[in-house]
């Protein structure tokens, strides 16, 4: 079965640089979520999209933005990177609601 | 504020039964989910409760009491591969989900 695809899997950036993370949800899933997970911490909700429209925002810094495209893939854009942005970034998708979310393998971002 | 509380660690022996509790205080509530996450891996959906009562899925069961803002995950016939972190998560409305801090389960032989 198809799963959520995230790219790249690993990313190393320097402070003040920008990064773009991509997410390809499971086909026919209409909801996409982005999470940030620091070491030993729980996933922190950043933002969600339903049918290509932004739905809810969580603890997403103003330096971050996200969008969902016509083919349902989503991108998380991160600018002016800080050391504290180093984390695992997960994308998840769900079909027609929020009962269960299917997570991608994550992108490990390291800011040096 | 919004909070979900669950024990930080639980240890049990192989073949035993373990219960992981979760109490929540959120501005909205549309359902309680449970996720499993192995080190270095992605969270994997285990169970969901939208209404009060018990949901059973194989060796895993989950319970919800909305009046008590409380739920639990029950793992039966524990196996070594069940050693992982377990997160409760609340959908607070729309498409927003808040996770608890996670419970690290250690299964001993």
Short mmCIF file of C-alpha atoms in Angstrom, two decimals:
data_model
loop_
_atom_site.label_atom_id
_atom_site.label_comp_id
_atom_site.label_asym_id
_atom_site.label_seq_id
_atom_site.Cartn_x
_atom_site.Cartn_y
_atom_site.Cartn_z
CA UNK A 1 0.00 0.00 0.00
CA UNK A 2 1.12 3.51 -0.76
CA UNK A 3 2.43 5.51 2.15
CA UNK A 4 3.17 9.15 2.84
CA UNK A 5 6.37 10.24 1.11
CA UNK A 6 8.63 12.94 2.47
CA UNK A 7 11.69 14.44 0.91
CA UNK A 8 14.44 14.94 1.63
CA UNK A 9 14.94 12.43 4.45
CA UNK A 10 17.90 14.34 5.82
CA UNK A 11 18.81 17.98 5.45
CA UNK A 12 21.71 19.97 6.83
CA UNK A 13 21.53 23.76 6.72
CA UNK A 14 23.38 26.63 8.29
CA UNK A 15 21.86 29.33 10.46
CA UNK A 16 19.92 31.95 8.55
CA UNK A 17 19.52 29.70 5.51
CA UNK A 18 16.20 28.52 4.12
CA UNK A 19 14.84 25.00 3.76
CA UNK A 20 11.95 23.46 1.89
CA UNK A 21 10.44 20.16 2.98
CA UNK A 22 8.11 18.25 0.70
CA UNK A 23 5.27 15.87 1.49
CA UNK A 24 3.28 13.62 -0.83
CA UNK A 25 0.17 12.31 0.95
CA UNK A 26 -1.44 8.96 0.39
CA UNK A 27 -3.60 9.10 -2.76
CA UNK A 28 -7.17 10.23 -2.11
CA UNK A 29 -6.29 11.58 1.34
CA UNK A 30 -7.63 15.11 1.52
CA UNK A 31 -6.02 16.30 4.75
CA UNK A 32 -2.34 16.99 5.39
CA UNK A 33 -0.70 17.80 8.72
CA UNK A 34 2.80 19.00 9.58
CA UNK A 35 4.49 18.27 12.91
CA UNK A 36 7.83 19.13 14.49
CA UNK A 37 9.39 16.67 16.93
CA UNK A 38 12.45 17.49 18.98
CA UNK A 39 14.58 14.77 20.61
CA UNK A 40 12.63 12.99 23.33
CA UNK A 41 9.59 15.20 22.77
CA UNK A 42 6.10 14.74 21.45
CA UNK A 43 5.09 15.78 17.95
CA UNK A 44 4.13 19.46 17.97
CA UNK A 45 1.34 20.38 15.58
CA UNK A 46 2.39 23.08 13.12
CA UNK A 47 -0.29 23.42 10.46
CA UNK A 48 -2.92 21.48 8.55
CA UNK A 49 -4.60 21.63 5.17
CA UNK A 50 -7.96 20.29 4.09
CA UNK A 51 -8.72 20.06 0.39
CA UNK A 52 -5.78 22.34 -0.39
CA UNK A 53 -6.98 25.07 1.95
CA UNK A 54 -5.18 25.94 5.17
CA UNK A 55 -7.28 24.64 8.03
CA UNK A 56 -5.60 25.12 11.39
CA UNK A 57 -2.35 26.52 12.73
CA UNK A 58 -0.50 25.47 15.82
CA UNK A 59 2.87 26.52 17.14
CA UNK A 60 4.28 27.43 13.77
CA UNK A 61 6.81 30.27 13.79
CA UNK A 62 6.20 33.23 11.51
CA UNK A 63 9.44 32.27 9.74
CA UNK A 64 7.71 29.13 8.51
CA UNK A 65 5.06 28.91 5.84
CA UNK A 66 3.33 26.04 4.13
CA UNK A 67 1.04 25.39 1.24
CA UNK A 68 -0.73 22.55 -0.47
CA UNK A 69 -0.74 22.33 -4.23
CA UNK A 70 -3.31 21.22 -6.80
CA UNK A 71 -1.85 17.69 -6.83
CA UNK A 72 -2.28 17.60 -3.01
CA UNK A 73 1.42 17.56 -2.25
CA UNK A 74 2.48 20.02 0.43
CA UNK A 75 5.62 22.00 1.12
CA UNK A 76 6.88 23.47 4.38
CA UNK A 77 9.13 26.47 3.82
CA UNK A 78 11.43 27.50 6.62
CA UNK A 79 13.44 30.72 6.49
CA UNK A 80 16.05 32.35 8.72
CA UNK A 81 16.80 28.98 10.22
CA UNK A 82 17.87 28.85 13.85
CA UNK A 83 19.73 26.17 15.78
CA UNK A 84 16.49 25.40 17.64
CA UNK A 85 14.79 24.41 14.40
CA UNK A 86 16.85 21.22 14.35
CA UNK A 87 14.25 18.47 14.69
CA UNK A 88 12.35 15.74 12.92
CA UNK A 89 9.58 17.11 10.74
CA UNK A 90 6.71 14.77 10.04
CA UNK A 91 3.98 15.07 7.51
CA UNK A 92 0.80 13.04 7.99
CA UNK A 93 -2.29 12.56 5.89
CA UNK A 94 -5.78 11.34 6.60
CA UNK A 95 -8.81 10.44 4.52
CA UNK A 96 -11.84 12.67 4.89
CA UNK A 97 -11.38 13.63 8.51
CA UNK A 98 -9.19 13.28 11.51
CA UNK A 99 -9.90 9.87 12.93
CA UNK A 100 -6.48 8.45 12.08
CA UNK A 101 -3.39 9.99 10.64
CA UNK A 102 -0.79 8.21 8.56
CA UNK A 103 2.68 9.59 9.15
CA UNK A 104 5.51 9.81 6.68
CA UNK A 105 9.04 8.73 7.62
CA UNK A 106 10.01 12.30 8.49
CA UNK A 107 12.72 14.73 7.45
CA UNK A 108 15.56 15.15 9.87
CA UNK A 109 16.69 18.78 9.74
CA UNK A 110 19.99 19.75 11.28
CA UNK A 111 20.87 23.43 11.54
CA UNK A 112 24.53 24.17 12.19
CA UNK B 1 -3.96 26.12 28.29
CA UNK B 2 -4.23 22.70 26.81
CA UNK B 3 -2.61 19.67 28.36
CA UNK B 4 -2.51 15.92 28.08
CA UNK B 5 -0.95 13.98 30.92
CA UNK B 6 0.40 10.48 30.70
CA UNK B 7 3.06 8.60 32.69
CA UNK B 8 6.58 9.12 31.41
CA UNK B 9 7.64 5.48 31.74
CA UNK B 10 6.12 2.06 32.28
CA UNK B 11 7.94 -1.24 32.63
CA UNK B 12 6.31 -4.66 32.23
CA UNK B 13 7.33 -8.24 31.51
CA UNK B 14 6.72 -10.18 28.36
CA UNK B 15 3.26 -11.74 28.25
CA UNK B 16 1.81 -9.34 30.80
CA UNK B 17 -0.89 -6.70 30.44
CA UNK B 18 -0.13 -3.00 30.77
CA UNK B 19 -2.39 0.05 30.93
CA UNK B 20 -1.27 3.53 29.92
CA UNK B 21 -3.50 6.31 31.19
CA UNK B 22 -4.14 9.70 29.66
CA UNK B 23 -6.00 12.63 31.14
CA UNK B 24 -6.64 15.68 29.06
CA UNK B 25 -7.67 19.28 29.46
CA UNK B 26 -8.31 20.91 26.12
CA UNK B 27 -10.41 23.74 24.74
CA UNK B 28 -12.19 21.36 22.40
CA UNK B 29 -12.54 17.60 22.15
CA UNK B 30 -13.50 15.56 19.13
CA UNK B 31 -11.73 12.29 19.88
CA UNK B 32 -8.79 10.57 21.55
CA UNK B 33 -6.22 8.68 19.50
CA UNK B 34 -3.25 6.54 20.42
CA UNK B 35 0.00 6.29 18.47
CA UNK B 36 3.05 4.07 18.82
CA UNK B 37 6.51 5.30 17.94
CA UNK B 38 9.70 3.28 17.92
CA UNK B 39 13.01 5.09 18.30
CA UNK B 40 13.89 6.82 15.04
CA UNK B 41 10.58 5.88 13.47
CA UNK B 42 7.35 7.62 12.65
CA UNK B 43 4.23 7.55 14.82
CA UNK B 44 1.87 4.73 13.87
CA UNK B 45 -1.86 4.92 14.54
CA UNK B 46 -3.15 2.34 17.03
CA UNK B 47 -6.65 3.23 18.13
CA UNK B 48 -9.32 5.93 18.24
CA UNK B 49 -12.20 6.73 20.58
CA UNK B 50 -14.79 9.30 19.60
CA UNK B 51 -17.42 8.09 22.02
CA UNK B 52 -17.31 6.71 25.55
CA UNK B 53 -16.45 3.07 25.88
CA UNK B 54 -13.97 0.45 24.83
CA UNK B 55 -12.52 -0.12 21.39
CA UNK B 56 -10.66 -3.35 20.73
CA UNK B 57 -8.15 -3.99 17.97
CA UNK B 58 -6.27 -7.22 18.37
CA UNK B 59 -3.96 -7.08 21.39
CA UNK B 60 -4.67 -3.38 21.85
CA UNK B 61 -7.76 -1.84 23.44
CA UNK B 62 -8.55 1.77 24.19
CA UNK B 63 -11.08 3.29 26.53
CA UNK B 64 -12.59 6.75 26.81
CA UNK B 65 -14.65 8.53 29.43
CA UNK B 66 -15.45 12.02 28.20
CA UNK B 67 -17.09 13.02 31.48
CA UNK B 68 -13.81 12.27 33.28
CA UNK B 69 -11.59 13.61 30.47
CA UNK B 70 -9.76 10.31 30.71
CA UNK B 71 -8.73 7.48 28.52
CA UNK B 72 -6.36 4.56 28.53
CA UNK B 73 -4.58 2.20 26.19
CA UNK B 74 -4.45 -1.46 27.21
CA UNK B 75 -1.80 -3.70 25.73
CA UNK B 76 -2.22 -7.43 26.25
CA UNK B 77 0.17 -10.35 25.76
CA UNK B 78 3.11 -7.98 25.71
CA UNK B 79 5.91 -8.74 23.30
CA UNK B 80 9.44 -7.40 23.20
CA UNK B 81 8.59 -5.53 20.01
CA UNK B 82 6.01 -3.50 21.95
CA UNK B 83 8.87 -1.59 23.60
CA UNK B 84 8.29 1.90 22.23
CA UNK B 85 6.82 5.27 23.08
CA UNK B 86 3.04 5.60 23.19
CA UNK B 87 1.31 8.92 22.68
CA UNK B 88 -2.25 9.88 23.38
CA UNK B 89 -3.53 12.64 21.13
CA UNK B 90 -6.67 14.79 21.15
CA UNK B 91 -8.33 16.32 18.15
CA UNK B 92 -9.32 19.71 19.49
CA UNK B 93 -11.42 20.78 16.54
CA UNK B 94 -11.03 21.27 12.84
CA UNK B 95 -7.85 19.51 11.79
CA UNK B 96 -5.70 20.23 14.83
CA UNK B 97 -4.25 17.50 17.03
CA UNK B 98 -2.46 17.90 20.35
CA UNK B 99 -0.16 15.10 21.50
CA UNK B 100 0.73 14.09 25.04
CA UNK B 101 4.36 13.93 26.09
CA UNK B 102 4.43 10.18 25.53
CA UNK B 103 4.90 7.11 27.68
CA UNK B 104 8.00 5.05 27.17
CA UNK B 105 7.19 1.35 27.56
CA UNK B 106 9.96 -1.07 28.42
CA UNK B 107 9.13 -4.75 28.01
CA UNK B 108 11.43 -7.12 29.86
CA UNK B 109 11.99 -10.79 29.13
#
